[in-house]
Amino acid sequence: MKALVNTLRPRAGSAAGPRHAPERGTVVLVRALLLFEAAMYSAVTPVLPHYAHELHAAKPAVGVLAASYPAGIIPGSLLGAWVATRAGVRRTTLIGLLLFAVSIAAFGFGTSIVTLDALRFVQGIGCGFIWGGGLTWVIAVAPRARRGAVLGSVIGAAIFGTLLGPILGTLAVTLGTRPVFILVGAVSIALAAWTVRHPEPPARADGPELTATPLRAVLTNRHILLASWLILLEAATIGATGTLLPLRLARFGGSGVLIGATFLVASLISMQVAGPVGRAVDRRGAGVLVCVGLALTAVLLALLTLPHSAILLAVVSVIALGGPLTMYTIPSISVITEATERVGIPLAVASLMLNLAWAVGETVGAPAAANLSQATSDAVPLLALAAIMVITLRPVIKARLTPPAPADPAPASAESEARIGSEGTMTVHA
């Protein structure tokens, strides 16, 4: 509980004044929302073997269940961006939370794989609404000089949510899916009530002039497209490993507790890495971090094919998923936000690109990996992902993904640094 509180609250002793309290409250709210959403996403991981056994579902069916959530993010992102630009962030967030509350509570009563697929799809739509509103606001309040640190903090909170997800999934397997998911639905209602009491954040007034053709600007900007591809590739990797590794661990005799612990520890490492990676992006740019993250992830994915014992596979899985993916995720997000502002694209479009890239990657990654594994072996999809990452290194090196120097005015930047410094630093005492 202490770790959860310190993840959400600003660091004590900040230089920020009282008049920044509403904005600090907004950041705390968004952290809580993204933490909650991430927990709901990862909660299904330990439950997959349970449903595969109880519903007699084959690997492809389990892959579809895993992919239903990211598939729902695609329409959810489009609708969420549209609602956010017209009705505001608070209403967008409320819609997402209410969708979560209904679909999560009903998920505990699902007795067929098709019903579970549909409910996870609705949860994905809610995710698109929550991220579309929350991430847009966090990007808008962050000064360019510290945007990487702020993004690292927010992503760190979301990663902390993935720590809670496997615990919830393990509890659902142990205590029953109905009581656990009903309780989670109640938490979603409580977050909605908190959101209602929170004021609508003001629009940022110092942004660049917006382009009249944002879609064309996005499709012709190589940095935006490359960074979106990196997010898509990471999501495909998470979707594939989130489907294959629980089943592989179970096949080698791993218990539900071991499966949950594997993903929990991996998320804990990622959470600890997120903050330093974000600060490194601010200091040195994105290029080197993306290259190192891609190379390490490719090597570790290949190594996942070697262990044939549950314990050894769990150890390699923790290393593979724990840090390298985060090393190129946060820099990729930073590249998208910098590029969209530089060419005058609305920040809501940047969030939309992030959500769509993630959703498409996971939607494709989970079922593709499951079907390839069913037809061949687990090694084929894992090695294919590793090869794609190696190939992607060439365009990343050529693109020189280093953000430009901060352009915030000096007085405003100093004030913003004090404010965001208190918001953007995540302190965790495990």
Short mmCIF file of C-alpha atoms in Angstrom, two decimals:
data_model
loop_
_atom_site.label_atom_id
_atom_site.label_comp_id
_atom_site.label_asym_id
_atom_site.label_seq_id
_atom_site.Cartn_x
_atom_site.Cartn_y
_atom_site.Cartn_z
CA MET A 1 0.00 0.00 0.00
CA LYS A 2 2.87 2.38 0.80
CA ALA A 3 4.31 1.75 -2.65
CA LEU A 4 0.95 2.50 -4.27
CA VAL A 5 0.57 5.80 -2.40
CA ASN A 6 4.09 6.93 -3.27
CA THR A 7 3.54 6.02 -6.90
CA LEU A 8 0.60 8.39 -7.17
CA ARG A 9 1.45 11.34 -4.95
CA PRO A 10 3.91 14.12 -5.75
CA ARG A 11 7.28 14.13 -4.03
CA ALA A 12 7.30 16.00 -0.75
CA GLY A 13 9.36 19.15 -0.42
CA SER A 14 8.65 20.39 -3.93
CA ALA A 15 9.19 23.98 -4.87
CA ALA A 16 5.78 24.11 -6.46
CA GLY A 17 3.41 26.61 -4.92
CA PRO A 18 -0.18 26.10 -3.75
CA ARG A 19 -1.61 27.60 -6.92
CA HIS A 20 -0.42 24.54 -8.83
CA ALA A 21 -2.45 22.16 -6.62
CA PRO A 22 -5.26 21.67 -9.21
CA GLU A 23 -2.74 20.61 -11.86
CA ARG A 24 -0.93 18.33 -9.43
CA GLY A 25 -4.30 16.81 -8.64
CA THR A 26 -4.89 16.21 -12.33
CA VAL A 27 -1.60 14.35 -12.67
CA VAL A 28 -2.37 12.23 -9.59
CA LEU A 29 -5.80 11.41 -11.02
CA VAL A 30 -4.37 10.41 -14.40
CA ARG A 31 -1.74 8.23 -12.73
CA ALA A 32 -4.45 6.44 -10.77
CA LEU A 33 -6.55 5.93 -13.90
CA LEU A 34 -3.68 4.55 -15.97
CA LEU A 35 -2.60 2.35 -13.07
CA PHE A 36 -6.11 0.94 -12.84
CA GLU A 37 -6.41 0.38 -16.60
CA ALA A 38 -3.04 -1.37 -16.77
CA ALA A 39 -4.04 -3.64 -13.90
CA MET A 40 -7.19 -4.63 -15.78
CA TYR A 41 -5.17 -5.35 -18.89
CA SER A 42 -2.66 -7.63 -17.16
CA ALA A 43 -5.15 -9.32 -14.81
CA VAL A 44 -6.12 -11.81 -17.51
CA THR A 45 -2.59 -13.25 -17.85
CA PRO A 46 -2.73 -15.76 -14.96
CA VAL A 47 -6.36 -16.50 -15.83
CA LEU A 48 -5.63 -17.67 -19.40
CA PRO A 49 -4.58 -21.22 -18.39
CA HIS A 50 -7.65 -21.37 -16.10
CA TYR A 51 -10.04 -20.53 -18.95
CA ALA A 52 -8.14 -22.80 -21.35
CA HIS A 53 -8.77 -25.67 -18.93
CA GLU A 54 -12.30 -24.82 -17.76
CA LEU A 55 -13.66 -23.95 -21.23
CA HIS A 56 -11.54 -26.50 -23.13
CA ALA A 57 -10.13 -23.70 -25.31
CA ALA A 58 -7.28 -24.35 -27.72
CA LYS A 59 -4.28 -22.03 -28.17
CA PRO A 60 -5.89 -20.02 -31.02
CA ALA A 61 -9.01 -19.42 -28.91
CA VAL A 62 -6.88 -18.29 -25.98
CA GLY A 63 -4.99 -16.01 -28.37
CA VAL A 64 -8.27 -14.41 -29.50
CA LEU A 65 -9.24 -13.82 -25.86
CA ALA A 66 -5.90 -12.15 -25.20
CA ALA A 67 -6.26 -10.03 -28.35
CA SER A 68 -9.85 -8.93 -27.71
CA TYR A 69 -8.81 -6.20 -25.30
CA PRO A 70 -6.31 -4.47 -27.65
CA ALA A 71 -8.77 -4.96 -30.51
CA GLY A 72 -11.29 -2.88 -28.56
CA ILE A 73 -8.68 -0.14 -28.09
CA ILE A 74 -8.80 0.59 -31.84
CA PRO A 75 -12.41 1.89 -31.95
CA GLY A 76 -12.02 3.15 -28.38
CA SER A 77 -9.04 5.33 -29.37
CA LEU A 78 -10.85 6.80 -32.37
CA LEU A 79 -14.02 7.50 -30.40
CA GLY A 80 -12.09 8.70 -27.36
CA ALA A 81 -10.09 11.24 -29.38
CA TRP A 82 -13.29 12.48 -31.04
CA VAL A 83 -15.12 12.85 -27.70
CA ALA A 84 -12.12 14.48 -25.99
CA THR A 85 -11.86 17.22 -28.61
CA ARG A 86 -15.59 18.00 -28.33
CA ALA A 87 -16.74 17.13 -24.81
CA GLY A 88 -13.48 17.38 -22.85
CA VAL A 89 -11.18 15.04 -20.98
CA ARG A 90 -13.40 14.51 -17.93
CA ARG A 91 -16.42 13.25 -19.88
CA THR A 92 -14.19 11.06 -22.02
CA THR A 93 -12.66 9.50 -18.93
CA LEU A 94 -16.03 8.95 -17.31
CA ILE A 95 -17.30 7.04 -20.34
CA GLY A 96 -14.26 4.79 -20.20
CA LEU A 97 -14.62 4.10 -16.49
CA LEU A 98 -18.31 3.28 -16.77
CA LEU A 99 -17.62 0.89 -19.64
CA PHE A 100 -14.96 -0.74 -17.47
CA ALA A 101 -17.28 -1.05 -14.48
CA VAL A 102 -20.00 -2.89 -16.42
CA SER A 103 -17.79 -5.11 -18.55
CA ILE A 104 -15.38 -6.12 -15.77
CA ALA A 105 -18.14 -7.11 -13.35
CA ALA A 106 -19.85 -9.13 -16.10
CA PHE A 107 -16.54 -10.76 -17.04
CA GLY A 108 -16.54 -12.68 -13.78
CA PHE A 109 -19.82 -14.37 -14.76
CA GLY A 110 -18.76 -15.35 -18.31
CA THR A 111 -19.25 -19.03 -19.10
CA SER A 112 -18.27 -19.13 -22.78
CA ILE A 113 -15.17 -18.03 -24.62
CA VAL A 114 -17.25 -15.89 -27.01
CA THR A 115 -18.85 -13.98 -24.12
CA LEU A 116 -15.46 -13.38 -22.55
CA ASP A 117 -14.08 -12.17 -25.89
CA ALA A 118 -16.92 -9.64 -26.23
CA LEU A 119 -16.49 -8.33 -22.67
CA ARG A 120 -12.73 -7.93 -23.07
CA PHE A 121 -13.41 -6.04 -26.32
CA VAL A 122 -15.64 -3.59 -24.41
CA GLN A 123 -12.93 -3.18 -21.79
CA GLY A 124 -10.52 -2.28 -24.60
CA ILE A 125 -12.90 0.43 -25.80
CA GLY A 126 -12.88 1.87 -22.27
CA CYS A 127 -9.08 1.80 -22.31
CA GLY A 128 -9.05 3.88 -25.50
CA PHE A 129 -11.20 6.52 -23.81
CA ILE A 130 -9.09 6.67 -20.65
CA TRP A 131 -5.71 6.85 -22.38
CA GLY A 132 -6.98 9.21 -25.07
CA GLY A 133 -7.96 11.77 -22.46
CA GLY A 134 -5.39 11.24 -19.72
CA LEU A 135 -2.25 10.91 -21.81
CA THR A 136 -3.16 13.95 -23.92
CA TRP A 137 -3.41 16.10 -20.80
CA VAL A 138 -0.14 14.84 -19.30
CA ILE A 139 1.72 15.58 -22.53
CA ALA A 140 0.20 19.05 -22.68
CA VAL A 141 1.27 20.10 -19.16
CA ALA A 142 4.81 18.75 -19.43
CA PRO A 143 7.50 21.30 -20.37
CA ARG A 144 9.62 20.12 -23.29
CA ALA A 145 12.78 20.13 -21.17
CA ARG A 146 11.28 17.50 -18.83
CA ARG A 147 8.78 15.72 -21.04
CA GLY A 148 10.72 12.46 -20.99
CA ALA A 149 10.82 12.45 -17.19
CA VAL A 150 7.09 13.15 -16.98
CA LEU A 151 6.29 10.44 -19.51
CA GLY A 152 8.53 8.05 -17.59
CA SER A 153 6.62 8.85 -14.42
CA VAL A 154 3.21 8.30 -16.00
CA ILE A 155 4.28 5.12 -17.78
CA GLY A 156 5.83 4.00 -14.49
CA ALA A 157 2.46 4.37 -12.79
CA ALA A 158 0.86 2.31 -15.57
CA ILE A 159 3.56 -0.33 -15.19
CA PHE A 160 2.90 -0.39 -11.46
CA GLY A 161 -0.67 -1.24 -12.42
CA THR A 162 0.57 -4.28 -14.28
CA LEU A 163 2.08 -5.41 -10.98
CA LEU A 164 -1.38 -5.48 -9.45
CA GLY A 165 -3.02 -7.15 -12.46
CA PRO A 166 -1.41 -10.59 -12.10
CA ILE A 167 -2.22 -10.52 -8.39
CA LEU A 168 -5.88 -9.89 -9.21
CA GLY A 169 -5.80 -12.64 -11.81
CA THR A 170 -4.25 -15.08 -9.36
CA LEU A 171 -6.88 -14.16 -6.76
CA ALA A 172 -9.60 -14.68 -9.36
CA VAL A 173 -8.30 -18.19 -10.04
CA THR A 174 -7.98 -18.94 -6.31
CA LEU A 175 -11.09 -17.26 -4.86
CA GLY A 176 -13.36 -17.26 -7.90
CA THR A 177 -13.78 -14.86 -10.81
CA ARG A 178 -17.15 -13.48 -9.69
CA PRO A 179 -16.28 -11.85 -6.34
CA VAL A 180 -12.91 -10.55 -7.54
CA PHE A 181 -14.18 -8.92 -10.74
CA ILE A 182 -17.28 -7.51 -9.02
CA LEU A 183 -14.93 -5.80 -6.55
CA VAL A 184 -12.86 -4.42 -9.43
CA GLY A 185 -16.03 -3.05 -11.04
CA ALA A 186 -16.77 -1.22 -7.79
CA VAL A 187 -13.29 0.33 -7.88
CA SER A 188 -14.04 1.61 -11.38
CA ILE A 189 -17.20 3.29 -10.08
CA ALA A 190 -15.20 4.88 -7.26
CA LEU A 191 -12.68 6.27 -9.76
CA ALA A 192 -15.55 7.65 -11.82
CA ALA A 193 -16.87 9.45 -8.73
CA TRP A 194 -13.40 10.93 -8.14
CA THR A 195 -13.25 12.06 -11.75
CA VAL A 196 -16.61 13.83 -11.46
CA ARG A 197 -15.27 15.93 -8.60
CA HIS A 198 -12.14 16.84 -10.56
CA PRO A 199 -12.26 20.05 -12.65
CA GLU A 200 -11.84 19.92 -16.40
CA PRO A 201 -8.19 20.78 -17.13
CA PRO A 202 -7.61 24.05 -19.01
CA ALA A 203 -6.39 23.98 -22.58
CA ARG A 204 -2.73 24.73 -23.17
CA ALA A 205 -2.42 28.23 -24.59
CA ASP A 206 1.25 28.28 -25.63
CA GLY A 207 1.23 25.51 -28.25
CA PRO A 208 2.19 25.90 -31.91
CA GLU A 209 -0.27 26.79 -34.64
CA LEU A 210 -2.21 23.67 -35.59
CA THR A 211 -2.08 22.28 -39.09
CA ALA A 212 -5.34 22.05 -41.02
CA THR A 213 -4.49 18.56 -42.34
CA PRO A 214 -3.23 16.55 -39.34
CA LEU A 215 -3.78 13.16 -41.00
CA ARG A 216 -1.65 14.05 -43.99
CA ALA A 217 1.04 15.50 -41.71
CA VAL A 218 1.10 12.27 -39.69
CA LEU A 219 1.32 10.01 -42.73
CA THR A 220 4.19 12.00 -44.25
CA ASN A 221 6.33 12.37 -41.11
CA ARG A 222 8.91 9.59 -40.95
CA HIS A 223 9.67 10.10 -37.25
CA ILE A 224 6.01 9.72 -36.29
CA LEU A 225 5.63 6.64 -38.48
CA LEU A 226 8.83 5.02 -37.24
CA ALA A 227 8.04 5.69 -33.58
CA SER A 228 4.51 4.35 -34.11
CA TRP A 229 6.01 1.20 -35.64
CA LEU A 230 8.24 0.80 -32.57
CA ILE A 231 5.20 1.04 -30.28
CA LEU A 232 3.35 -1.45 -32.49
CA LEU A 233 6.29 -3.85 -32.39
CA GLU A 234 6.54 -3.63 -28.62
CA ALA A 235 2.80 -4.24 -28.26
CA ALA A 236 2.99 -7.24 -30.61
CA THR A 237 5.81 -8.62 -28.47
CA ILE A 238 3.85 -8.17 -25.25
CA GLY A 239 0.76 -9.69 -26.84
CA ALA A 240 2.73 -12.69 -28.09
CA THR A 241 4.62 -13.33 -24.86
CA GLY A 242 1.53 -12.67 -22.75
CA THR A 243 -0.20 -15.47 -24.65
CA LEU A 244 2.63 -17.97 -25.13
CA LEU A 245 4.56 -17.70 -21.87
CA PRO A 246 1.70 -18.49 -19.43
CA LEU A 247 0.80 -21.59 -21.46
CA ARG A 248 4.45 -22.55 -21.85
CA LEU A 249 5.10 -22.15 -18.13
CA ALA A 250 2.00 -24.22 -17.34
CA ARG A 251 3.13 -26.94 -19.75
CA PHE A 252 6.46 -27.20 -17.95
CA GLY A 253 4.67 -27.58 -14.60
CA GLY A 254 4.50 -23.95 -13.50
CA SER A 255 1.65 -23.11 -11.12
CA GLY A 256 -0.69 -20.14 -11.41
CA VAL A 257 1.29 -18.48 -8.60
CA LEU A 258 4.56 -18.87 -10.53
CA ILE A 259 2.98 -17.48 -13.69
CA GLY A 260 1.63 -14.48 -11.85
CA ALA A 261 4.93 -13.93 -10.03
CA THR A 262 6.86 -14.03 -13.31
CA PHE A 263 4.90 -11.17 -14.84
CA LEU A 264 4.76 -9.30 -11.53
CA VAL A 265 8.55 -9.24 -11.11
CA ALA A 266 9.03 -8.30 -14.77
CA SER A 267 6.65 -5.37 -14.30
CA LEU A 268 8.45 -4.32 -11.11
CA ILE A 269 11.74 -4.11 -12.99
CA SER A 270 10.10 -2.16 -15.82
CA MET A 271 8.61 0.28 -13.32
CA GLN A 272 12.01 0.94 -11.78
CA VAL A 273 13.57 1.45 -15.22
CA ALA A 274 10.88 3.85 -16.52
CA GLY A 275 11.97 6.91 -14.53
CA PRO A 276 15.71 6.77 -15.36
CA VAL A 277 14.92 6.06 -19.02
CA GLY A 278 12.66 9.12 -19.19
CA ARG A 279 15.34 11.34 -17.67
CA ALA A 280 17.94 9.90 -20.05
CA VAL A 281 15.71 10.86 -23.00
CA ASP A 282 15.65 14.46 -21.75
CA ARG A 283 19.44 14.54 -21.47
CA ARG A 284 20.66 12.49 -24.43
CA GLY A 285 17.77 11.99 -26.82
CA ALA A 286 15.99 8.86 -27.96
CA GLY A 287 18.27 7.27 -30.55
CA VAL A 288 20.76 5.32 -28.44
CA LEU A 289 18.13 4.09 -26.00
CA VAL A 290 15.92 2.79 -28.81
CA CYS A 291 18.84 0.94 -30.43
CA VAL A 292 19.99 -0.66 -27.18
CA GLY A 293 16.44 -1.62 -26.21
CA LEU A 294 15.74 -3.22 -29.57
CA ALA A 295 18.99 -5.18 -29.64
CA LEU A 296 18.67 -6.50 -26.09
CA THR A 297 15.03 -7.46 -26.55
CA ALA A 298 15.82 -9.36 -29.75
CA VAL A 299 18.55 -11.40 -28.03
CA LEU A 300 16.41 -12.17 -24.99
CA LEU A 301 13.40 -13.21 -27.08
CA ALA A 302 15.60 -15.73 -28.87
CA LEU A 303 16.82 -17.03 -25.52
CA LEU A 304 13.22 -17.67 -24.41
CA THR A 305 13.12 -20.67 -26.75
CA LEU A 306 15.88 -22.54 -24.86
CA PRO A 307 14.64 -23.28 -21.29
CA HIS A 308 12.55 -26.42 -20.75
CA SER A 309 11.92 -26.04 -17.03
CA ALA A 310 9.35 -23.72 -15.49
CA ILE A 311 11.78 -22.02 -13.09
CA LEU A 312 14.45 -21.32 -15.70
CA LEU A 313 11.87 -20.11 -18.21
CA ALA A 314 10.42 -17.80 -15.56
CA VAL A 315 13.85 -16.30 -14.88
CA VAL A 316 14.58 -15.65 -18.56
CA SER A 317 11.07 -14.24 -19.03
CA VAL A 318 11.59 -11.75 -16.19
CA ILE A 319 14.84 -10.53 -17.75
CA ALA A 320 13.37 -10.35 -21.26
CA LEU A 321 10.23 -8.44 -20.30
CA GLY A 322 11.61 -6.48 -17.38
CA GLY A 323 13.72 -3.73 -18.89
CA PRO A 324 14.69 -3.67 -22.57
CA LEU A 325 11.14 -3.12 -23.82
CA THR A 326 10.79 -0.05 -21.60
CA MET A 327 14.14 1.23 -22.86
CA TYR A 328 12.69 1.90 -26.29
CA THR A 329 9.02 2.46 -25.42
CA ILE A 330 9.37 5.76 -23.55
CA PRO A 331 11.83 7.22 -26.11
CA SER A 332 9.39 6.25 -28.88
CA ILE A 333 6.53 8.07 -27.13
CA SER A 334 8.76 11.11 -26.72
CA VAL A 335 9.62 11.08 -30.43
CA ILE A 336 5.92 11.03 -31.40
CA THR A 337 4.99 13.90 -29.08
CA GLU A 338 7.93 16.05 -30.19
CA ALA A 339 7.24 15.40 -33.86
CA THR A 340 3.52 16.14 -33.60
CA GLU A 341 4.13 19.47 -31.88
CA ARG A 342 6.91 20.40 -34.29
CA VAL A 343 4.60 20.11 -37.31
CA GLY A 344 1.52 21.52 -35.57
CA ILE A 345 -0.50 18.34 -35.07
CA PRO A 346 -2.94 18.37 -32.11
CA LEU A 347 -1.71 16.44 -29.09
CA ALA A 348 -4.91 14.39 -29.16
CA VAL A 349 -3.70 12.99 -32.48
CA ALA A 350 -0.39 12.03 -30.86
CA SER A 351 -2.27 10.08 -28.19
CA LEU A 352 -4.43 8.56 -30.90
CA MET A 353 -1.36 7.34 -32.80
CA LEU A 354 0.08 5.81 -29.64
CA ASN A 355 -3.17 4.04 -28.79
CA LEU A 356 -3.74 2.77 -32.33
CA ALA A 357 -0.16 1.53 -32.71
CA TRP A 358 -0.40 -0.30 -29.39
CA ALA A 359 -3.82 -1.74 -30.16
CA VAL A 360 -2.91 -2.98 -33.62
CA GLY A 361 0.31 -4.53 -32.32
CA GLU A 362 -1.38 -6.48 -29.56
CA THR A 363 -4.38 -7.38 -31.71
CA VAL A 364 -2.07 -8.91 -34.31
CA GLY A 365 0.62 -10.21 -31.96
CA ALA A 366 -1.41 -12.43 -29.63
CA PRO A 367 -3.43 -14.46 -32.17
CA ALA A 368 -0.61 -14.56 -34.73
CA ALA A 369 1.80 -15.95 -32.15
CA ALA A 370 -0.79 -18.46 -30.90
CA ASN A 371 -1.59 -19.71 -34.41
CA LEU A 372 2.08 -19.91 -35.44
CA SER A 373 2.85 -21.77 -32.24
CA GLN A 374 -0.04 -24.16 -32.81
CA ALA A 375 1.09 -24.91 -36.35
CA THR A 376 4.83 -25.12 -35.57
CA SER A 377 6.28 -24.42 -32.12
CA ASP A 378 6.65 -21.59 -29.62
CA ALA A 379 10.12 -20.87 -31.03
CA VAL A 380 8.83 -19.71 -34.42
CA PRO A 381 6.87 -16.58 -33.32
CA LEU A 382 9.51 -15.65 -30.73
CA LEU A 383 12.36 -15.89 -33.24
CA ALA A 384 10.30 -14.05 -35.85
CA LEU A 385 9.81 -11.11 -33.47
CA ALA A 386 13.52 -11.10 -32.66
CA ALA A 387 14.37 -10.99 -36.38
CA ILE A 388 11.96 -8.10 -37.01
CA MET A 389 13.60 -6.11 -34.20
CA VAL A 390 17.05 -6.65 -35.70
CA ILE A 391 15.78 -5.50 -39.11
CA THR A 392 14.18 -2.43 -37.51
CA LEU A 393 17.55 -1.30 -36.14
CA ARG A 394 18.64 -0.04 -39.57
CA PRO A 395 15.88 2.57 -40.09
CA VAL A 396 16.18 3.61 -36.43
CA ILE A 397 19.89 4.33 -36.85
CA LYS A 398 19.29 6.23 -40.10
CA ALA A 399 16.45 8.32 -38.60
CA ARG A 400 18.65 9.87 -35.86
CA LEU A 401 15.88 9.87 -33.26
CA THR A 402 17.22 12.68 -31.08
CA PRO A 403 14.65 15.28 -29.92
CA PRO A 404 15.49 18.93 -30.59
CA ALA A 405 16.66 21.23 -27.81
CA PRO A 406 13.90 22.43 -25.44
CA ALA A 407 12.10 25.51 -26.74
CA ASP A 408 10.17 26.59 -23.64
CA PRO A 409 10.71 30.23 -22.66
CA ALA A 410 13.13 30.55 -19.76
CA PRO A 411 10.80 32.07 -17.13
CA ALA A 412 7.91 29.73 -17.93
CA SER A 413 10.26 26.77 -18.08
CA ALA A 414 11.67 27.44 -14.63
CA GLU A 415 8.18 27.66 -13.15
CA SER A 416 7.02 24.58 -15.01
CA GLU A 417 10.13 22.65 -13.96
CA ALA A 418 9.29 23.32 -10.31
CA ARG A 419 5.71 22.22 -10.85
CA ILE A 420 6.35 19.17 -13.00
CA GLY A 421 9.31 18.17 -10.89
CA SER A 422 6.89 17.53 -8.08
CA GLU A 423 4.45 15.71 -10.36
CA GLY A 424 6.78 13.84 -12.61
CA THR A 425 8.96 11.99 -10.14
CA MET A 426 7.72 8.63 -8.95
CA THR A 427 9.05 7.48 -5.60
CA VAL A 428 8.46 3.83 -4.77
CA HIS A 429 9.35 2.10 -1.52
CA ALA A 430 8.79 -1.55 -2.23
#
